[in-house]
């Protein structure tokens, strides 16, 4: 991956509240990445349709002839060297809107190719994917119950590795609803520092 200033980082988020901590983190990360090229995909604001329809199902099996909104997302991702998913943790995973974006966009024939004859051929080797999950619970609970491991396995291994993307940094923000604004600010700055540093440096597969 190139680390020069012409590299494009695509920030994708899914939170309906523009005043949320998610959007604050997004703004802080965008600022930290400048003057590198950055594009923001706010799936709620853009009204991306996450529903995997019969048409999507047919495309999944046949490849090609992708719906126009999916093609638009493919073009965005094809321009990017780094993808950062910035999202609130809902039920120990990503919001349904973001999952629907992945369901429809990371599709057979583009993000990977699979057939009984040739098996799996990943297609996103040019891309590095970073995760910035924003969780309400504390880090101890995530460790005790295996929530972090489950989330990382689901996304890092089940999606990122499957499509051949390089694993970038994963930086959790915990206790996002705590009353101490100072503690929250420190957690946000730490996560932003980790992700922006990884984008600038380039990230080999974990």
mmCIF file of C-alpha atoms in Angstrom:
data_model
loop_
_atom_site.group_PDB
_atom_site.id
_atom_site.type_symbol
_atom_site.label_atom_id
_atom_site.label_comp_id
_atom_site.label_asym_id
_atom_site.label_seq_id
_atom_site.Cartn_x
_atom_site.Cartn_y
_atom_site.Cartn_z
ATOM 1 C CA UNK A 1 0.000 0.000 0.000
ATOM 2 C CA UNK A 2 1.257 3.463 -0.851
ATOM 3 C CA UNK A 3 1.617 5.854 2.073
ATOM 4 C CA UNK A 4 1.893 9.082 0.105
ATOM 5 C CA UNK A 5 -0.578 11.934 0.341
ATOM 6 C CA UNK A 6 -2.412 10.787 -2.807
ATOM 7 C CA UNK A 7 -3.778 7.747 -0.960
ATOM 8 C CA UNK A 8 -7.512 7.929 -0.267
ATOM 9 C CA UNK A 9 -9.086 6.821 2.995
ATOM 10 C CA UNK A 10 -12.813 6.020 2.943
ATOM 11 C CA UNK A 11 -14.569 6.459 6.295
ATOM 12 C CA UNK A 12 -17.887 4.603 6.497
ATOM 13 C CA UNK A 13 -20.300 5.154 9.370
ATOM 14 C CA UNK A 14 -23.844 4.224 10.345
ATOM 15 C CA UNK A 15 -25.479 6.221 13.134
ATOM 16 C CA UNK A 16 -28.746 8.145 12.696
ATOM 17 C CA UNK A 17 -27.822 10.877 15.218
ATOM 18 C CA UNK A 18 -25.466 13.554 13.808
ATOM 19 C CA UNK A 19 -24.805 14.695 17.418
ATOM 20 C CA UNK A 20 -23.688 11.227 18.498
ATOM 21 C CA UNK A 21 -20.264 10.247 19.771
ATOM 22 C CA UNK A 22 -19.914 8.206 16.577
ATOM 23 C CA UNK A 23 -20.070 11.354 14.456
ATOM 24 C CA UNK A 24 -17.754 13.219 16.824
ATOM 25 C CA UNK A 25 -15.197 10.429 16.458
ATOM 26 C CA UNK A 26 -15.667 10.481 12.694
ATOM 27 C CA UNK A 27 -14.949 14.221 12.582
ATOM 28 C CA UNK A 28 -11.890 13.849 14.829
ATOM 29 C CA UNK A 29 -10.530 11.048 12.652
ATOM 30 C CA UNK A 30 -11.158 12.949 9.423
ATOM 31 C CA UNK A 31 -9.293 15.947 10.864
ATOM 32 C CA UNK A 32 -6.412 13.775 12.083
ATOM 33 C CA UNK A 33 -5.966 12.213 8.646
ATOM 34 C CA UNK A 34 -5.697 15.524 6.793
ATOM 35 C CA UNK A 35 -4.001 16.583 4.533
ATOM 36 C CA UNK A 36 -4.367 13.069 3.163
ATOM 37 C CA UNK A 37 -7.375 12.583 0.907
ATOM 38 C CA UNK A 38 -10.417 11.480 2.920
ATOM 39 C CA UNK A 39 -13.980 10.660 1.848
ATOM 40 C CA UNK A 40 -16.856 10.103 4.273
ATOM 41 C CA UNK A 41 -19.748 7.751 3.550
ATOM 42 C CA UNK A 42 -22.525 8.463 6.065
ATOM 43 C CA UNK A 43 -24.931 5.647 5.223
ATOM 44 C CA UNK A 44 -27.850 7.182 7.122
ATOM 45 C CA UNK A 45 -27.456 10.604 5.556
ATOM 46 C CA UNK A 46 -27.067 9.084 2.101
ATOM 47 C CA UNK A 47 -30.092 6.824 2.711
ATOM 48 C CA UNK A 48 -28.296 3.700 1.553
ATOM 49 C CA UNK A 49 -30.767 0.825 1.249
ATOM 50 C CA UNK A 50 -29.383 -2.150 3.224
ATOM 51 C CA UNK A 51 -32.077 -4.617 2.141
ATOM 52 C CA UNK A 52 -30.688 -7.660 0.343
ATOM 53 C CA UNK A 53 -33.361 -8.194 -2.291
ATOM 54 C CA UNK A 54 -34.121 -10.956 -4.763
ATOM 55 C CA UNK A 55 -32.226 -8.909 -7.359
ATOM 56 C CA UNK A 56 -29.172 -8.852 -5.075
ATOM 57 C CA UNK A 57 -29.512 -12.592 -4.587
ATOM 58 C CA UNK A 58 -29.475 -13.174 -8.352
ATOM 59 C CA UNK A 59 -26.451 -10.919 -8.769
ATOM 60 C CA UNK A 60 -24.699 -12.789 -5.963
ATOM 61 C CA UNK A 61 -25.074 -16.060 -7.851
ATOM 62 C CA UNK A 62 -24.475 -14.766 -11.355
ATOM 63 C CA UNK A 63 -22.011 -11.876 -10.866
ATOM 64 C CA UNK A 64 -22.123 -8.593 -12.782
ATOM 65 C CA UNK A 65 -25.128 -6.358 -13.487
ATOM 66 C CA UNK A 66 -24.900 -4.852 -10.017
ATOM 67 C CA UNK A 67 -27.593 -2.344 -8.931
ATOM 68 C CA UNK A 68 -26.588 1.326 -9.457
ATOM 69 C CA UNK A 69 -26.253 2.078 -5.739
ATOM 70 C CA UNK A 70 -23.924 -0.900 -5.309
ATOM 71 C CA UNK A 71 -21.857 0.146 -8.323
ATOM 72 C CA UNK A 72 -21.450 3.587 -6.741
ATOM 73 C CA UNK A 73 -20.038 2.004 -3.596
ATOM 74 C CA UNK A 74 -17.729 -0.215 -5.644
ATOM 75 C CA UNK A 75 -16.299 2.866 -7.378
ATOM 76 C CA UNK A 76 -15.682 4.541 -4.019
ATOM 77 C CA UNK A 77 -13.872 1.522 -2.675
ATOM 78 C CA UNK A 78 -11.844 1.062 -5.854
ATOM 79 C CA UNK A 79 -10.430 4.567 -5.358
ATOM 80 C CA UNK A 80 -9.494 3.897 -1.725
ATOM 81 C CA UNK A 81 -6.336 2.397 -0.279
ATOM 82 C CA UNK A 82 -7.794 2.331 3.256
ATOM 83 C CA UNK A 83 -11.286 1.668 4.573
ATOM 84 C CA UNK A 84 -12.252 2.614 8.142
ATOM 85 C CA UNK A 85 -15.535 1.375 9.607
ATOM 86 C CA UNK A 86 -16.619 3.734 12.414
ATOM 87 C CA UNK A 87 -19.681 2.342 14.157
ATOM 88 C CA UNK A 88 -21.551 1.979 17.453
ATOM 89 C CA UNK A 89 -21.636 -1.568 18.782
ATOM 90 C CA UNK A 90 -25.208 -2.898 18.681
ATOM 91 C CA UNK A 91 -25.744 -6.302 20.309
ATOM 92 C CA UNK A 92 -22.002 -7.019 20.182
ATOM 93 C CA UNK A 93 -21.808 -6.384 16.458
ATOM 94 C CA UNK A 94 -22.247 -3.646 13.865
ATOM 95 C CA UNK A 95 -25.550 -1.831 13.163
ATOM 96 C CA UNK A 96 -27.898 -3.484 10.679
ATOM 97 C CA UNK A 97 -27.381 -0.633 8.194
ATOM 98 C CA UNK A 98 -23.634 -1.219 8.066
ATOM 99 C CA UNK A 99 -24.090 -4.988 7.876
ATOM 100 C CA UNK A 100 -26.527 -4.474 4.995
ATOM 101 C CA UNK A 101 -23.954 -2.282 3.232
ATOM 102 C CA UNK A 102 -21.431 -5.114 3.479
ATOM 103 C CA UNK A 103 -24.032 -7.720 2.434
ATOM 104 C CA UNK A 104 -24.851 -5.831 -0.747
ATOM 105 C CA UNK A 105 -21.463 -4.285 -1.615
ATOM 106 C CA UNK A 106 -18.939 -6.989 -0.712
ATOM 107 C CA UNK A 107 -20.500 -9.317 -3.229
ATOM 108 C CA UNK A 108 -19.428 -12.352 -5.235
ATOM 109 C CA UNK A 109 -17.750 -11.303 -8.490
ATOM 110 C CA UNK A 110 -16.351 -8.113 -6.987
ATOM 111 C CA UNK A 111 -15.066 -8.537 -3.400
ATOM 112 C CA UNK A 112 -14.350 -12.213 -4.058
ATOM 113 C CA UNK A 113 -15.159 -14.938 -6.540
ATOM 114 C CA UNK A 114 -16.346 -18.361 -5.577
ATOM 115 C CA UNK A 115 -17.233 -21.365 -7.674
ATOM 116 C CA UNK A 116 -17.324 -25.088 -7.058
ATOM 117 C CA UNK A 117 -14.671 -25.552 -9.726
ATOM 118 C CA UNK A 118 -12.091 -22.958 -8.621
ATOM 119 C CA UNK A 119 -13.008 -22.410 -4.969
ATOM 120 C CA UNK A 120 -12.500 -19.017 -3.300
ATOM 121 C CA UNK A 121 -10.535 -16.211 -4.987
ATOM 122 C CA UNK A 122 -10.350 -13.068 -2.769
ATOM 123 C CA UNK A 123 -10.561 -9.740 -4.596
ATOM 124 C CA UNK A 124 -9.742 -6.911 -2.171
ATOM 125 C CA UNK A 125 -5.988 -7.343 -1.742
ATOM 126 C CA UNK A 126 -5.418 -3.688 -2.641
ATOM 127 C CA UNK A 127 -7.435 -2.486 0.359
ATOM 128 C CA UNK A 128 -6.542 -2.185 4.060
ATOM 129 C CA UNK A 129 -9.528 -2.285 6.426
ATOM 130 C CA UNK A 130 -9.521 -0.693 9.902
ATOM 131 C CA UNK A 131 -12.211 -0.941 12.589
ATOM 132 C CA UNK A 132 -13.253 1.693 15.129
ATOM 133 C CA UNK A 133 -16.102 0.209 17.209
ATOM 134 C CA UNK A 134 -17.739 2.448 19.849
ATOM 135 C CA UNK A 135 -19.056 0.361 22.747
ATOM 136 C CA UNK A 136 -21.194 1.261 25.734
ATOM 137 C CA UNK A 137 -19.790 -1.442 28.026
ATOM 138 C CA UNK A 138 -16.356 -1.439 29.650
ATOM 139 C CA UNK A 139 -13.327 -3.330 28.342
ATOM 140 C CA UNK A 140 -13.462 -5.776 31.254
ATOM 141 C CA UNK A 141 -16.930 -6.962 30.265
ATOM 142 C CA UNK A 142 -15.832 -7.372 26.666
ATOM 143 C CA UNK A 143 -12.902 -9.513 27.782
ATOM 144 C CA UNK A 144 -14.817 -11.597 30.360
ATOM 145 C CA UNK A 145 -17.645 -12.508 28.029
ATOM 146 C CA UNK A 146 -15.583 -12.823 24.853
ATOM 147 C CA UNK A 147 -17.469 -10.007 23.111
ATOM 148 C CA UNK A 148 -14.368 -8.399 21.605
ATOM 149 C CA UNK A 149 -13.035 -11.694 20.343
ATOM 150 C CA UNK A 150 -16.416 -12.549 18.836
ATOM 151 C CA UNK A 151 -16.713 -9.179 17.105
ATOM 152 C CA UNK A 152 -13.154 -9.304 15.791
ATOM 153 C CA UNK A 153 -13.596 -12.882 14.560
ATOM 154 C CA UNK A 154 -16.827 -11.998 12.806
ATOM 155 C CA UNK A 155 -15.482 -8.904 11.034
ATOM 156 C CA UNK A 156 -11.705 -9.284 10.806
ATOM 157 C CA UNK A 157 -11.690 -12.962 9.895
ATOM 158 C CA UNK A 158 -15.177 -13.515 8.516
ATOM 159 C CA UNK A 159 -15.256 -10.457 6.251
ATOM 160 C CA UNK A 160 -11.844 -8.783 5.929
ATOM 161 C CA UNK A 161 -9.770 -11.958 5.584
ATOM 162 C CA UNK A 162 -12.379 -13.690 3.445
ATOM 163 C CA UNK A 163 -12.235 -10.898 0.864
ATOM 164 C CA UNK A 164 -8.425 -10.730 0.956
ATOM 165 C CA UNK A 165 -8.246 -7.214 2.367
ATOM 166 C CA UNK A 166 -5.248 -6.468 4.563
ATOM 167 C CA UNK A 167 -6.087 -6.169 8.255
ATOM 168 C CA UNK A 168 -5.390 -2.685 9.547
ATOM 169 C CA UNK A 169 -5.785 -1.428 13.115
ATOM 170 C CA UNK A 170 -8.755 -2.136 15.375
ATOM 171 C CA UNK A 171 -9.291 0.434 18.155
ATOM 172 C CA UNK A 172 -12.253 0.116 20.508
ATOM 173 C CA UNK A 173 -13.751 3.029 22.415
ATOM 174 C CA UNK A 174 -15.343 1.567 25.552
ATOM 175 C CA UNK A 175 -17.781 3.069 28.062
ATOM 176 C CA UNK A 176 -19.040 5.498 25.455
ATOM 177 C CA UNK A 177 -21.958 6.530 27.659
ATOM 178 C CA UNK A 178 -19.917 7.219 30.806
ATOM 179 C CA UNK A 179 -20.527 10.462 32.676
ATOM 180 C CA UNK A 180 -16.868 11.553 32.644
ATOM 181 C CA UNK A 181 -16.368 13.642 29.506
ATOM 182 C CA UNK A 182 -12.627 13.787 30.224
ATOM 183 C CA UNK A 183 -12.298 10.007 30.237
ATOM 184 C CA UNK A 184 -14.348 9.754 27.039
ATOM 185 C CA UNK A 185 -12.174 12.381 25.353
ATOM 186 C CA UNK A 186 -9.029 10.444 26.284
ATOM 187 C CA UNK A 187 -10.500 7.238 24.872
ATOM 188 C CA UNK A 188 -11.496 8.988 21.655
ATOM 189 C CA UNK A 189 -8.056 10.556 21.194
ATOM 190 C CA UNK A 190 -6.380 7.202 21.775
ATOM 191 C CA UNK A 191 -8.534 5.449 19.173
ATOM 192 C CA UNK A 192 -8.118 8.251 16.642
ATOM 193 C CA UNK A 193 -4.356 8.198 17.187
ATOM 194 C CA UNK A 194 -4.174 4.432 16.640
ATOM 195 C CA UNK A 195 -6.252 4.428 13.458
ATOM 196 C CA UNK A 196 -4.729 7.556 11.877
ATOM 197 C CA UNK A 197 -1.231 6.303 12.700
ATOM 198 C CA UNK A 198 -1.949 2.947 11.083
ATOM 199 C CA UNK A 199 -3.331 4.608 7.958
ATOM 200 C CA UNK A 200 -0.262 6.805 7.615
ATOM 201 C CA UNK A 201 2.194 4.009 8.259
ATOM 202 C CA UNK A 202 0.484 1.316 6.232
ATOM 203 C CA UNK A 203 -0.615 -1.877 7.939
ATOM 204 C CA UNK A 204 0.592 -5.397 7.132
ATOM 205 C CA UNK A 205 -1.773 -8.302 7.667
ATOM 206 C CA UNK A 206 -2.233 -9.055 11.384
#
